[in-house]
Coordinates of C-alpha atoms and ligand atoms in Angstrom, one line a residue:
M1 CA 0.0 0.0 0.0
A2 CA 1.2 3.5 -0.9
E3 CA 2.4 6.1 1.6
P4 CA 0.0 8.9 2.4
I5 CA 0.5 11.8 0.0
A6 CA 1.4 15.4 0.9
G7 CA -1.5 17.4 2.2
Y8 CA -0.8 20.6 0.2
W9 CA 0.6 21.2 -3.2
Q10 CA 1.8 24.5 -4.6
N11 CA 1.9 26.2 -8.0
Y12 CA 5.2 26.9 -9.8
I13 CA 5.9 30.3 -11.1
D14 CA 9.3 31.8 -12.2
G15 CA 11.3 29.0 -10.7
Q16 CA 9.5 29.1 -7.3
F17 CA 6.9 26.9 -5.7
V18 CA 4.2 29.4 -4.6
D19 CA 0.8 29.6 -2.9
G20 CA -2.2 30.6 -5.0
S21 CA -3.7 34.1 -4.7
A22 CA -7.2 32.5 -4.9
G23 CA -6.5 30.3 -1.9
R24 CA -6.7 26.5 -2.0
L25 CA -8.8 23.9 -3.7
V26 CA -9.7 20.6 -2.2
V27 CA -8.9 17.7 -4.5
D28 CA -11.0 14.5 -4.1
D29 CA -10.2 10.9 -4.4
P30 CA -12.7 9.5 -6.9
A31 CA -12.5 6.0 -5.5
T32 CA -14.0 7.2 -2.2
G33 CA -15.5 10.6 -2.9
G34 CA -13.5 11.9 0.1
A35 CA -11.0 14.7 0.3
L36 CA -7.5 13.8 -0.7
A37 CA -5.3 16.9 -0.5
E38 CA -5.3 20.7 -1.1
Q39 CA -3.9 22.4 -4.2
A40 CA -2.9 26.1 -4.5
L41 CA -5.5 27.9 -6.6
A42 CA -4.3 30.6 -9.0
D43 CA -6.3 33.8 -9.8
A44 CA -5.8 36.2 -12.8
G45 CA -3.0 37.9 -10.9
D46 CA -1.1 34.7 -10.7
V47 CA -1.7 34.1 -14.4
D48 CA -0.2 37.6 -15.1
R49 CA 2.9 36.7 -13.0
A50 CA 3.3 33.4 -14.8
V51 CA 3.0 34.9 -18.2
A52 CA 5.4 37.8 -17.3
A53 CA 7.9 35.2 -16.1
A54 CA 7.6 33.2 -19.3
R55 CA 8.0 36.4 -21.3
R56 CA 11.1 37.5 -19.4
C57 CA 12.6 34.0 -20.0
H58 CA 11.8 34.3 -23.7
L59 CA 13.2 37.8 -24.2
S60 CA 16.3 36.9 -22.2
G61 CA 17.2 34.2 -24.7
S62 CA 18.0 31.9 -21.8
L63 CA 16.0 29.1 -23.5
S64 CA 15.5 30.3 -27.1
S65 CA 19.2 31.1 -27.8
L66 CA 20.5 27.8 -26.6
R67 CA 22.1 25.4 -29.1
P68 CA 19.1 23.0 -29.8
V69 CA 21.0 20.0 -28.6
E70 CA 21.3 21.6 -25.1
R71 CA 17.6 22.3 -24.9
G72 CA 17.0 18.8 -26.2
R73 CA 19.1 17.3 -23.5
M74 CA 17.1 19.2 -20.8
V75 CA 13.8 18.1 -22.3
Q76 CA 15.0 14.5 -22.3
A77 CA 16.2 14.8 -18.7
M78 CA 12.7 15.8 -17.6
G79 CA 11.4 12.5 -18.9
D80 CA 14.3 10.7 -17.1
Y81 CA 13.2 12.4 -13.9
L82 CA 9.6 11.2 -14.2
L83 CA 10.8 7.6 -14.8
A84 CA 13.2 7.8 -11.8
H85 CA 10.3 8.9 -9.6
I86 CA 7.5 6.7 -11.1
D87 CA 6.9 4.8 -7.8
E88 CA 6.3 8.1 -6.0
I89 CA 4.2 9.7 -8.8
A90 CA 1.9 6.8 -9.7
P91 CA 0.0 6.7 -6.4
V92 CA -0.6 10.4 -6.5
L93 CA -2.0 10.2 -10.0
T94 CA -4.1 7.2 -9.1
L95 CA -5.5 8.8 -6.0
E96 CA -6.5 12.0 -7.7
S97 CA -7.8 10.6 -11.0
G98 CA -9.2 7.2 -10.1
K99 CA -7.3 5.2 -12.6
P100 CA -5.7 1.9 -11.7
L101 CA -2.1 2.1 -10.4
W102 CA -0.8 0.2 -13.4
E103 CA -2.5 2.6 -15.7
S104 CA -0.9 5.5 -13.9
R105 CA 2.5 3.9 -14.5
I106 CA 1.6 3.6 -18.2
E107 CA 0.7 7.3 -18.2
I108 CA 3.9 8.3 -16.6
E109 CA 5.9 6.2 -19.0
G110 CA 3.9 7.8 -21.8
A111 CA 4.7 11.3 -20.5
A112 CA 8.4 10.4 -20.3
R113 CA 8.3 9.1 -23.8
Y114 CA 7.1 12.6 -25.1
F115 CA 10.1 14.2 -23.4
E116 CA 12.4 11.6 -24.9
Y117 CA 10.9 12.0 -28.4
Y118 CA 10.8 15.8 -28.6
G119 CA 14.1 16.1 -26.8
H120 CA 15.6 14.2 -29.7
Q121 CA 13.7 16.3 -32.2
A122 CA 15.1 19.6 -30.9
E123 CA 18.1 19.6 -33.3
T124 CA 16.1 18.5 -36.3
V125 CA 14.2 21.8 -36.8
E126 CA 16.2 23.2 -39.8
G127 CA 15.5 26.0 -42.2
R128 CA 16.3 25.9 -45.9
S129 CA 18.0 28.1 -48.5
I130 CA 16.0 29.3 -51.4
P131 CA 17.8 30.2 -54.6
L132 CA 17.1 33.8 -55.8
G133 CA 19.9 34.0 -58.4
D134 CA 23.4 35.3 -58.0
G135 CA 22.6 38.6 -56.5
Y136 CA 20.9 37.2 -53.3
F137 CA 21.4 34.8 -50.5
D138 CA 18.1 33.7 -48.9
F139 CA 17.4 31.4 -46.0
T140 CA 14.6 30.6 -43.6
V141 CA 14.7 30.1 -39.9
H142 CA 12.1 28.6 -37.5
E143 CA 11.8 30.8 -34.4
P144 CA 9.7 29.9 -31.3
Y145 CA 6.5 31.9 -30.9
G146 CA 7.6 33.0 -27.4
V147 CA 5.1 32.3 -24.7
S148 CA 3.0 29.1 -25.2
A149 CA -0.1 28.7 -23.0
Q150 CA -1.4 25.2 -22.5
V151 CA -4.7 24.3 -20.9
I152 CA -4.8 20.7 -19.8
P153 CA -7.7 18.2 -19.3
W154 CA -8.1 15.8 -16.4
N155 CA -8.2 12.5 -18.2
Y156 CA -4.4 12.3 -18.8
P157 CA -3.1 15.2 -16.8
L158 CA 0.6 14.2 -17.1
E159 CA 0.6 12.8 -20.6
M160 CA -1.3 15.7 -22.1
T161 CA 1.0 18.2 -20.4
A162 CA 4.0 16.3 -21.6
R163 CA 2.7 16.1 -25.1
S164 CA 2.6 19.9 -25.7
L165 CA 5.2 21.0 -23.2
S166 CA 8.0 18.8 -24.6
A167 CA 7.6 20.0 -28.2
A168 CA 7.2 23.6 -27.1
L169 CA 10.3 23.6 -24.9
A170 CA 12.3 21.7 -27.5
T171 CA 11.6 24.5 -30.0
G172 CA 12.5 27.2 -27.4
N173 CA 9.1 28.4 -26.2
A174 CA 8.6 29.4 -22.6
C175 CA 5.4 27.8 -21.2
V176 CA 2.5 28.4 -18.9
I177 CA 0.5 25.3 -18.1
K178 CA -3.0 25.5 -16.6
T179 CA -3.6 22.1 -14.9
P180 CA -7.1 20.6 -14.5
E181 CA -8.8 21.3 -11.2
L182 CA -9.9 17.7 -10.7
D183 CA -6.4 16.2 -10.7
P184 CA -3.7 18.8 -10.6
L185 CA -1.4 17.3 -8.0
S186 CA 0.8 15.0 -10.0
S187 CA 1.8 17.9 -12.4
N188 CA 3.9 19.2 -9.5
Y189 CA 6.4 16.5 -10.5
I190 CA 6.8 18.1 -13.9
A191 CA 7.9 21.3 -12.2
R192 CA 10.3 19.2 -10.1
A193 CA 11.5 17.6 -13.3
A194 CA 12.2 21.0 -14.8
E195 CA 14.3 22.0 -11.7
A196 CA 16.2 18.7 -11.9
A197 CA 16.9 19.2 -15.6
G198 CA 18.2 22.7 -15.1
L199 CA 15.6 24.4 -17.2
P200 CA 16.1 28.2 -17.1
R201 CA 13.9 30.2 -14.7
G202 CA 10.5 31.1 -16.2
A203 CA 10.8 28.5 -19.0
L204 CA 8.1 26.5 -17.3
N205 CA 5.3 27.8 -15.1
I206 CA 2.5 25.4 -13.8
I207 CA -0.6 26.8 -12.2
C208 CA -3.8 25.3 -11.2
G209 CA -6.9 27.5 -11.2
Y210 CA -10.5 27.3 -12.3
G211 CA -11.1 27.1 -16.0
H212 CA -13.5 30.0 -16.1
E213 CA -11.0 32.1 -14.1
A214 CA -7.4 31.2 -14.5
G215 CA -8.0 29.3 -17.8
A216 CA -10.0 32.2 -19.3
A217 CA -7.4 34.7 -18.1
L218 CA -4.5 32.7 -19.5
S219 CA -6.1 32.1 -22.9
S220 CA -7.1 35.7 -23.4
H221 CA -3.8 37.1 -22.0
P222 CA -2.2 39.6 -24.4
G223 CA 1.3 38.3 -23.3
V224 CA 0.5 34.8 -24.8
D225 CA 1.8 34.1 -28.3
Q226 CA 0.3 30.6 -28.9
I227 CA -2.3 28.4 -27.2
V228 CA -2.7 24.7 -27.0
F229 CA -6.0 23.4 -25.7
T230 CA -7.2 19.8 -25.1
G231 CA -10.7 19.3 -23.8
S232 CA -14.4 19.8 -24.7
V233 CA -15.8 21.4 -27.8
A234 CA -17.6 24.1 -25.7
T235 CA -14.4 25.2 -24.1
G236 CA -12.5 24.8 -27.4
R237 CA -14.8 27.4 -28.9
A238 CA -14.1 29.8 -26.0
I239 CA -10.4 29.3 -26.4
A240 CA -10.6 29.9 -30.2
R241 CA -12.5 33.2 -29.6
A242 CA -9.9 34.3 -27.0
A243 CA -7.0 33.4 -29.5
A244 CA -8.8 35.3 -32.2
G245 CA -9.0 38.3 -29.9
N246 CA -5.3 38.5 -29.7
V247 CA -4.6 37.2 -33.2
V248 CA -2.6 34.2 -32.0
P249 CA -2.7 30.7 -33.3
C250 CA -4.3 27.9 -31.3
I251 CA -4.3 24.1 -31.5
L252 CA -7.6 22.5 -30.5
E253 CA -7.7 18.8 -29.5
L254 CA -11.4 18.2 -28.7
G255 CA -13.5 15.1 -28.3
G256 CA -14.6 12.2 -30.4
K257 CA -17.2 9.6 -31.1
S258 CA -14.9 7.2 -32.9
G259 CA -16.1 4.1 -34.6
A260 CA -14.5 0.8 -35.4
I261 CA -15.9 -1.0 -38.5
V262 CA -15.8 -4.8 -38.0
H263 CA -16.0 -6.9 -41.2
A264 CA -17.2 -10.4 -41.3
D265 CA -13.7 -11.8 -41.6
A266 CA -12.3 -10.1 -38.5
D267 CA -10.6 -12.1 -35.8
I268 CA -13.1 -11.9 -33.0
E269 CA -10.8 -12.9 -30.2
D270 CA -8.3 -10.2 -31.2
L271 CA -11.2 -7.7 -31.6
V272 CA -12.4 -8.3 -28.1
S273 CA -8.9 -7.4 -26.7
N274 CA -9.0 -4.2 -28.8
V275 CA -12.4 -3.3 -27.4
R276 CA -11.1 -3.9 -23.9
W277 CA -8.4 -1.3 -24.5
G278 CA -10.5 0.9 -26.7
I279 CA -13.4 1.6 -24.4
F280 CA -12.5 0.4 -20.9
F281 CA -8.9 1.7 -20.6
N282 CA -9.1 4.8 -18.2
A283 CA -12.8 3.9 -17.7
G284 CA -13.4 5.2 -21.3
Q285 CA -12.3 8.7 -20.5
V286 CA -10.2 8.9 -23.6
C287 CA -10.8 11.4 -26.4
S288 CA -9.9 8.7 -29.0
A289 CA -11.9 5.9 -27.3
M290 CA -13.6 3.3 -29.4
S291 CA -17.1 4.3 -28.4
R292 CA -18.9 2.8 -31.4
L293 CA -18.5 -0.7 -32.8
I294 CA -20.0 -1.0 -36.2
V295 CA -20.4 -4.7 -36.8
H296 CA -21.3 -6.7 -39.9
E297 CA -24.6 -8.4 -39.4
S298 CA -23.2 -11.9 -40.0
I299 CA -21.1 -11.8 -36.9
H300 CA -23.1 -9.3 -34.9
D301 CA -24.5 -11.7 -32.3
E302 CA -21.2 -13.4 -31.7
V303 CA -19.4 -10.1 -31.3
V304 CA -22.0 -8.8 -28.9
D305 CA -21.7 -11.9 -26.8
A306 CA -17.9 -11.9 -26.7
V307 CA -17.6 -8.2 -26.0
S308 CA -20.2 -8.3 -23.2
A309 CA -18.5 -11.3 -21.6
M310 CA -15.3 -9.4 -21.5
A311 CA -17.0 -6.3 -20.0
K312 CA -18.6 -8.4 -17.3
S313 CA -15.2 -10.0 -16.5
L314 CA -13.6 -6.6 -15.5
S315 CA -13.1 -6.1 -11.8
V316 CA -14.1 -2.6 -11.0
G317 CA -12.8 -0.9 -7.8
P318 CA -10.3 1.5 -6.2
G319 CA -7.3 2.1 -8.5
I320 CA -4.8 2.1 -5.7
E321 CA -5.7 -1.6 -5.0
R322 CA -5.0 -2.4 -8.7
P323 CA -1.2 -2.4 -9.0
E324 CA -1.0 -5.1 -11.7
F325 CA -1.9 -4.9 -15.3
G326 CA -5.1 -6.9 -15.7
A327 CA -8.8 -7.2 -16.4
N328 CA -9.8 -4.3 -14.1
M329 CA -11.0 -0.7 -14.2
G330 CA -11.0 2.2 -11.8
A331 CA -13.5 5.0 -10.9
M332 CA -14.5 7.8 -13.2
V333 CA -12.9 11.1 -12.3
S334 CA -15.9 12.8 -10.6
A335 CA -19.5 12.3 -9.6
K336 CA -20.5 14.8 -12.3
Q337 CA -18.8 12.9 -15.1
R338 CA -20.2 9.6 -13.8
D339 CA -23.8 10.9 -13.4
R340 CA -23.7 12.4 -16.9
A341 CA -22.8 9.0 -18.3
V342 CA -25.6 7.4 -16.3
T343 CA -28.1 9.9 -17.7
M344 CA -26.9 9.2 -21.2
C345 CA -27.3 5.5 -20.7
A346 CA -30.8 5.9 -19.4
Q347 CA -31.7 8.0 -22.5
A348 CA -30.2 5.3 -24.7
G349 CA -32.5 2.8 -23.1
R350 CA -35.5 5.0 -23.7
D351 CA -34.4 5.5 -27.3
G352 CA -34.6 1.8 -28.0
G353 CA -31.0 0.7 -27.1
R354 CA -30.5 -2.5 -25.1
A355 CA -28.0 -2.6 -22.3
V356 CA -26.6 -6.1 -22.7
T357 CA -24.5 -5.4 -19.6
G358 CA -24.0 -2.4 -17.3
G359 CA -25.6 1.0 -17.7
H360 CA -25.7 1.9 -14.0
A361 CA -23.7 3.6 -11.3
M362 CA -22.3 1.0 -8.9
N363 CA -23.8 0.7 -5.5
C364 CA -20.7 1.6 -3.5
P365 CA -18.8 4.8 -2.5
G366 CA -16.8 6.5 -5.2
H367 CA -17.6 7.4 -8.8
F368 CA -17.9 4.0 -10.4
L369 CA -19.8 3.1 -13.5
E370 CA -20.4 -0.5 -14.6
P371 CA -18.6 -1.4 -17.8
T372 CA -21.4 -1.0 -20.3
V373 CA -22.3 -2.5 -23.7
F374 CA -25.3 -1.2 -25.6
D375 CA -26.8 -3.2 -28.5
Q376 CA -29.5 -2.2 -31.0
I377 CA -28.1 1.3 -31.3
T378 CA -28.9 3.2 -34.5
P379 CA -26.9 6.2 -35.9
E380 CA -29.5 8.9 -35.1
M381 CA -29.6 8.0 -31.3
A382 CA -27.9 10.5 -29.0
I383 CA -25.7 7.7 -27.6
A384 CA -24.3 7.2 -31.1
R385 CA -23.6 10.8 -31.7
E386 CA -22.6 12.4 -28.4
E387 CA -19.4 11.6 -26.5
V388 CA -20.1 9.8 -23.2
F389 CA -16.5 10.0 -22.0
G390 CA -17.1 6.9 -19.9
P391 CA -16.9 3.1 -20.2
V392 CA -19.9 2.8 -22.5
L393 CA -19.8 1.0 -25.9
S394 CA -22.5 1.4 -28.5
V395 CA -22.9 -1.5 -31.0
L396 CA -24.4 -0.7 -34.4
K397 CA -25.0 -3.2 -37.2
F398 CA -24.3 -2.9 -41.0
T399 CA -24.9 -4.9 -44.1
G400 CA -22.7 -3.3 -46.9
D401 CA -19.3 -1.5 -46.9
D402 CA -20.9 1.8 -48.0
E403 CA -23.3 1.7 -45.1
A404 CA -20.5 1.0 -42.6
I405 CA -18.6 4.0 -43.8
A406 CA -21.6 6.2 -43.8
I407 CA -22.3 5.2 -40.2
A408 CA -18.7 5.7 -39.2
N409 CA -18.8 9.2 -40.7
S410 CA -22.2 10.1 -39.3
T411 CA -21.1 12.2 -36.3
D412 CA -19.9 15.8 -36.1
Y413 CA -16.6 14.5 -34.8
G414 CA -13.6 12.9 -36.6
L415 CA -10.8 12.2 -34.2
V416 CA -9.9 8.6 -35.0
G417 CA -11.5 5.5 -36.7
G418 CA -10.7 1.9 -37.1
V419 CA -11.3 -1.1 -39.4
F420 CA -11.0 -4.8 -38.5
T421 CA -10.6 -7.2 -41.4
R422 CA -8.1 -9.7 -42.8
D423 CA -8.5 -8.1 -46.2
L424 CA -6.0 -5.3 -46.5
D425 CA -7.4 -4.1 -49.8
R426 CA -10.7 -3.5 -48.2
A427 CA -9.1 -2.0 -45.1
T428 CA -7.2 0.5 -47.2
R429 CA -10.3 1.5 -49.2
V430 CA -12.3 2.0 -46.0
A431 CA -9.5 3.9 -44.3
R432 CA -9.2 6.3 -47.2
R433 CA -12.9 7.1 -46.9
M434 CA -13.2 7.5 -43.2
R435 CA -13.3 11.1 -42.0
A436 CA -10.8 11.2 -39.1
G437 CA -7.3 12.3 -38.4
Q438 CA -6.0 8.8 -37.5
I439 CA -7.2 5.4 -38.8
F440 CA -6.3 2.2 -36.9
V441 CA -6.3 -1.1 -39.0
N442 CA -6.6 -4.2 -36.9
E443 CA -5.3 -2.6 -33.7
W444 CA -7.0 0.3 -31.9
Y445 CA -4.4 2.9 -30.8
A446 CA -1.9 1.6 -33.3
G447 CA 0.7 4.3 -33.7
G448 CA 2.6 6.2 -31.0
V449 CA 4.2 9.5 -30.1
E450 CA 5.9 9.4 -33.5
T451 CA 2.5 9.5 -35.4
P452 CA 0.5 12.7 -36.0
F453 CA -2.7 13.0 -34.1
G454 CA -5.6 15.4 -34.3
G455 CA -9.1 15.9 -35.5
Y456 CA -11.3 16.4 -38.5
G457 CA -14.6 18.2 -38.0
K458 CA -15.6 19.2 -34.4
S459 CA -12.7 17.1 -33.0
G460 CA -10.6 20.2 -33.5
Y461 CA -7.7 21.3 -35.7
G462 CA -3.9 21.2 -35.7
R463 CA -1.9 18.1 -35.1
E464 CA 0.0 17.0 -31.9
K465 CA 2.5 14.2 -31.8
G466 CA 5.0 13.3 -34.5
R467 CA 7.1 15.7 -36.5
E468 CA 3.9 17.6 -37.5
A469 CA 3.5 19.0 -34.0
L470 CA 6.9 20.8 -34.1
W471 CA 5.4 23.3 -36.6
N472 CA 2.8 24.3 -34.0
Y473 CA 5.5 25.9 -31.9
V474 CA 7.6 27.7 -34.5
Q475 CA 7.1 30.5 -36.9
T476 CA 9.0 30.7 -40.2
K477 CA 11.1 33.8 -40.9
N478 CA 12.6 34.3 -44.3
I479 CA 15.8 36.3 -44.6
A480 CA 16.8 37.6 -48.0
I481 CA 20.1 39.3 -48.5
R482 CA 21.0 41.4 -51.4
L483 CA 24.7 40.8 -52.1
G484 CA 27.1 43.6 -53.2
A485 CA 28.9 43.4 -56.5
Ligands
NAP501 P1 -13.1 21.1 -20.3 O1 -14.2 21.5 -19.4 O2 -13.1 21.7 -21.7 O3 -11.8 21.3 -19.6 C1 -10.5 21.2 -20.1 C2 -9.6 22.3 -19.5 O4 -10.1 23.6 -19.9 C3 -9.6 22.3 -18.0 O5 -8.3 22.6 -17.6 C4 -10.6 23.3 -17.6 O6 -10.4 23.9 -16.4 C5 -10.3 24.3 -18.7 N1 -11.4 25.3 -18.9 C6 -12.7 25.2 -18.6 N2 -13.3 26.3 -19.0 C7 -12.4 27.2 -19.5 C8 -12.5 28.5 -20.1 N3 -13.6 29.2 -20.2 N4 -11.3 29.0 -20.6 C9 -10.2 28.4 -20.5 N5 -10.1 27.1 -19.9 C10 -11.2 26.5 -19.5 O7 -13.1 19.6 -20.6 P2 -13.4 18.5 -19.5 O8 -14.9 18.3 -19.4 O9 -12.7 18.7 -18.3 O10 -12.7 17.2 -20.3 C11 -13.4 16.3 -21.1 C12 -13.4 16.6 -22.6 O11 -12.1 16.8 -23.1 C13 -14.0 15.6 -23.4 O12 -14.9 16.1 -24.3 C14 -12.8 15.0 -24.2 O13 -13.1 14.4 -25.4 C15 -11.9 16.1 -24.3 N6 -10.5 15.6 -24.4 C16 -9.9 15.6 -25.6 C17 -8.6 15.2 -25.8 C18 -7.9 15.2 -27.1 O14 -6.7 15.0 -27.1 N7 -8.5 15.4 -28.2 C19 -7.9 14.7 -24.7 C20 -8.6 14.7 -23.4 C21 -9.9 15.2 -23.3 P3 -11.1 23.1 -15.1 O15 -10.3 22.0 -14.8 O16 -11.2 24.1 -14.0 O17 -12.5 22.7 -15.6
MG502 MG1 -14.4 21.0 -16.7

């Protein structure tokens, strides 16, 4: 059993751990519903101080003027710090977020992987020389925007922070991170990682505050040069408006209602394992979750039986008691998120969906929802169109390929999609016609930190991960020199 965690956690501004000017926030343990610890709460004044510190850092050149390999090494060292402290960080993340301890370890490893990857990319950002004839010498340089503001969601607080922060630092931007109010504590270790790595003062500032206060103040701050947001569509719109107000670019990573098309020749045992990860990992609180299974009629009943049996086999309970990788699931992050999912399940039942298993809150303390599989879902039902952001799978049936693709493309979202078949010609044709930023063939979540990720439609715009993401954080300058005779 883990040691008790610290009772109070501070923000990090200009190289100092500081209290919040808005006081303290009580962070709950979703597995019990009880108080876990207190977190310093930032107000708009703290946001000002953090942005000013980042701006000073940027203007001083202490980060942006470094030789890229030196910045890259510091970024990599931050990941090394997280891995070296994984035993300490994992219980904090589990207690504040509800996820099983083994999932927290995967998240910390994932966060470290971003620092490794983008640390290595730092020295690959090169300009080019454009020929203009004998009388000129012309070249491009990629310069950091300056101050990058990053507003983080609660589902993967460390991994989402690492994703944007590592690329932003590697390219020489000073950063201000707004952590999620539901699980801000473990982000403290990212500040400690920055200290251990010797990052210049002000290069990283991490503050927790309410979204509508600190988040809104940060995203509309005139001292911010670029914004990265991951979260809901509603907040994404507010962020985009704030960015437009200051004429700065923003990257929006919003939600999804992603579908996997399952053809008659799919390997069902393999599919079940993909569904296990696709919709029950992190209790389904994953933007790219496999929330719709679009199954060929010939194997529909067999798939529903197999998937429901798997869902029933998951042991659901406190994440801290689940240290080992296995068939288990933790609590949802909050009562509000869990109750919203329960309401959506009840509506799905009224709309004609059949809960083959689950659909209810669990009768115990904490914010648990039964692993849920709905059958007899049709594309126009709310449960097939709206993101539940919980462990709730909707199964839909199709007859022909065109119908399957039409169903897959029938939501406003377009984050990811999948196709399961042994026929790679068919898979390729289907993948080309799916409207989503990332398509998985025969393995949900195939890809990695190296592969670009981001949405079509209401899932947002811009790409994170991979080499693509580097271009979010730099602006191109062209320098043309007229040569003397
Ligand atoms: P959310 O309410 O949009 O919150 C995300 C972040 O924005 C939090 O830090 C939140 O602060 C902050 N925020 C809230 N209102 C704000 C405002 N007016 N101005 C600036 N910041 C504000 O989202 P959520 O409900 O917590 O998270 C679930 C949603 O995020 C789902 O729809 C999911 O699909 C999406 N998501 C997408 C991805 C992706 O990569 N595409 C990843 C994770 C989650 P508070 O913590 O104080 O609320
Ligand atoms: Mg929120």
